[in-house]
Coordinates of C-alpha atoms in Angstrom, one line a residue:
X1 CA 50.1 96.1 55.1
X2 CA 48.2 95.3 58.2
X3 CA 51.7 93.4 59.9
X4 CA 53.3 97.5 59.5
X5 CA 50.7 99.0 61.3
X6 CA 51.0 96.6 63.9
X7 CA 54.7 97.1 63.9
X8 CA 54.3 100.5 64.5
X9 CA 51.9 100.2 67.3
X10 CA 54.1 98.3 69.1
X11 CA 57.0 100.7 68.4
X12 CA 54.7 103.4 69.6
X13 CA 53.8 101.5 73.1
X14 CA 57.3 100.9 73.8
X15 CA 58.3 104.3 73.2
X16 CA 55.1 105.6 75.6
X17 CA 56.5 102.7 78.2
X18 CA 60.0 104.4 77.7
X19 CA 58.8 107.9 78.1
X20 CA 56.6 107.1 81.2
X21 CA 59.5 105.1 82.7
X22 CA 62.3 108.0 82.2
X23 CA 59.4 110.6 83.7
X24 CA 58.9 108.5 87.2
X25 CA 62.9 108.2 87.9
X26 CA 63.2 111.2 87.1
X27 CA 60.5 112.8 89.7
X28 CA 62.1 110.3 92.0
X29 CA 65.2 112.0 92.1
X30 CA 63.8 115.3 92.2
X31 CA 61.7 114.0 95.1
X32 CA 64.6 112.1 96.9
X33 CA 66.2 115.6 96.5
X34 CA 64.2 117.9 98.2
X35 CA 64.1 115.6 101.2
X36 CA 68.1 115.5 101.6

């Protein structure tokens, strides 16, 4: 029981890493386009 909830902890960081990861490239090509 205790090896699923760790399991899904993980899961859930990777998905946050994931998340946080798509968000910054994709403010870096909204800033790259405003400058040309």
């Amino acid at each position: 029981m205790e090896e699923q909830r760790e399991l899904q902890r993980s899961k859930f960081n990777i998905t946050v890493i994931l998340y946080e990861t798509a968000a910054l490239v994709f403010s870096l090509k909204i800033h790259l386009k405003l400058n040309f």
